[in-house]
Amino acid sequence: MAKKRSVRTPKIAIIMGSDSDYKVMKDAEEIIQDFGVKVVSKVVSAHRTPKEMYEFSEQALESGIQVIIAGAGGAAHLPGMVASLTDLPVIGVPIALKELKGVDSLLSIVQMPKGVPVATVAINNAYNAGLLALKILACGGDQTNPQLIKKLSQYRQSLRKKVLRKKL
Ligand code: RP5
């Protein structure tokens, strides 16, 4: 039976690879809060806390989250890795670091393989990520669709099986 959730259960999660990303990612948090939607923000690193990234991704849907915004800089694997572990929509925010000015992060996030989409916004444009997350909530009628989620989960499993069947 579906768990009863309060209207104050966060529907959008903002995750980022480091606390140093927060200066950019807070723009997403602010616009979501301005629209009166509850959001939760936390640091989850694909490289430094991979176990926690797995745990977060695997329980996000069950906990009532409907959209994930993930920001990362440099070898920005967080949005793509999270997208590979959940049936929730993931919006990626490329964060600019001083060396390559965010082009590295942008390409890391946007160049996802077929079958594992990440909606990528412009470099440092966490504001747009927040707005897009709100639009996804609004158009989805702010409800989950268990049948569609099941089909998406089966699709994700089919990608895995296809790779495991390959022989060189
Ligand atoms: C990435 O490395 C983070 O997303 C951040 O943008 C970048 C630098 O992290 P810190 O060295 O500031 O922790 O994984």
Tab-separated table of C-alpha atoms and ligand atoms in Angstrom, residues 16-21 23 44-48 71-78 93 95-97 105, ligand 1:
chain	number	residue	atom	x	y	z
A	16	MET	CA	25.594	18.372	-5.660
A	17	GLY	CA	29.070	16.903	-5.736
A	18	SER	CA	30.535	19.291	-3.170
A	19	ASP	CA	29.508	22.014	-0.756
A	20	SER	CA	31.520	24.333	-3.027
A	21	ASP	CA	28.750	23.852	-5.647
A	23	LYS	CA	26.878	28.933	-4.364
A	44	VAL	CA	26.233	13.510	-2.690
A	45	SER	CA	29.427	12.804	-4.592
A	46	ALA	CA	29.698	10.233	-7.384
A	47	HIS	CA	33.417	9.877	-6.720
A	48	ARG	CA	33.809	10.497	-3.017
A	71	GLY	CA	24.905	19.720	-10.052
A	72	ALA	CA	28.563	18.851	-10.468
A	73	GLY	CA	31.780	20.334	-11.801
A	74	GLY	CA	34.771	18.905	-13.667
A	75	ALA	CA	34.441	15.160	-14.306
A	76	ALA	CA	30.766	15.652	-13.565
A	77	HIS	CA	29.432	12.106	-13.301
A	78	LEU	CA	26.812	12.655	-10.597
A	93	VAL	CA	23.572	21.478	-13.840
A	95	ILE	CA	29.166	23.817	-12.624
A	96	ALA	CA	32.054	25.978	-13.850
A	97	LEU	CA	35.416	25.323	-12.228
A	105	SER	CA	31.198	19.695	-16.772
B	1	RP5	C1	33.150	18.041	-8.253
B	1	RP5	O1	34.399	18.588	-7.993
B	1	RP5	C2	32.199	18.874	-7.449
B	1	RP5	O2	30.936	18.817	-8.010
B	1	RP5	C3	32.800	20.244	-7.504
B	1	RP5	O3	32.231	21.024	-8.543
B	1	RP5	C4	34.251	19.975	-7.832
B	1	RP5	C5	35.219	20.512	-6.798
B	1	RP5	O4	34.914	19.983	-5.538
B	1	RP5	P1	35.660	20.524	-4.220
B	1	RP5	O5	37.118	20.292	-4.455
B	1	RP5	O6	35.317	21.986	-4.110
B	1	RP5	O7	35.094	19.722	-3.080
B	1	RP5	O8	33.083	16.693	-7.904
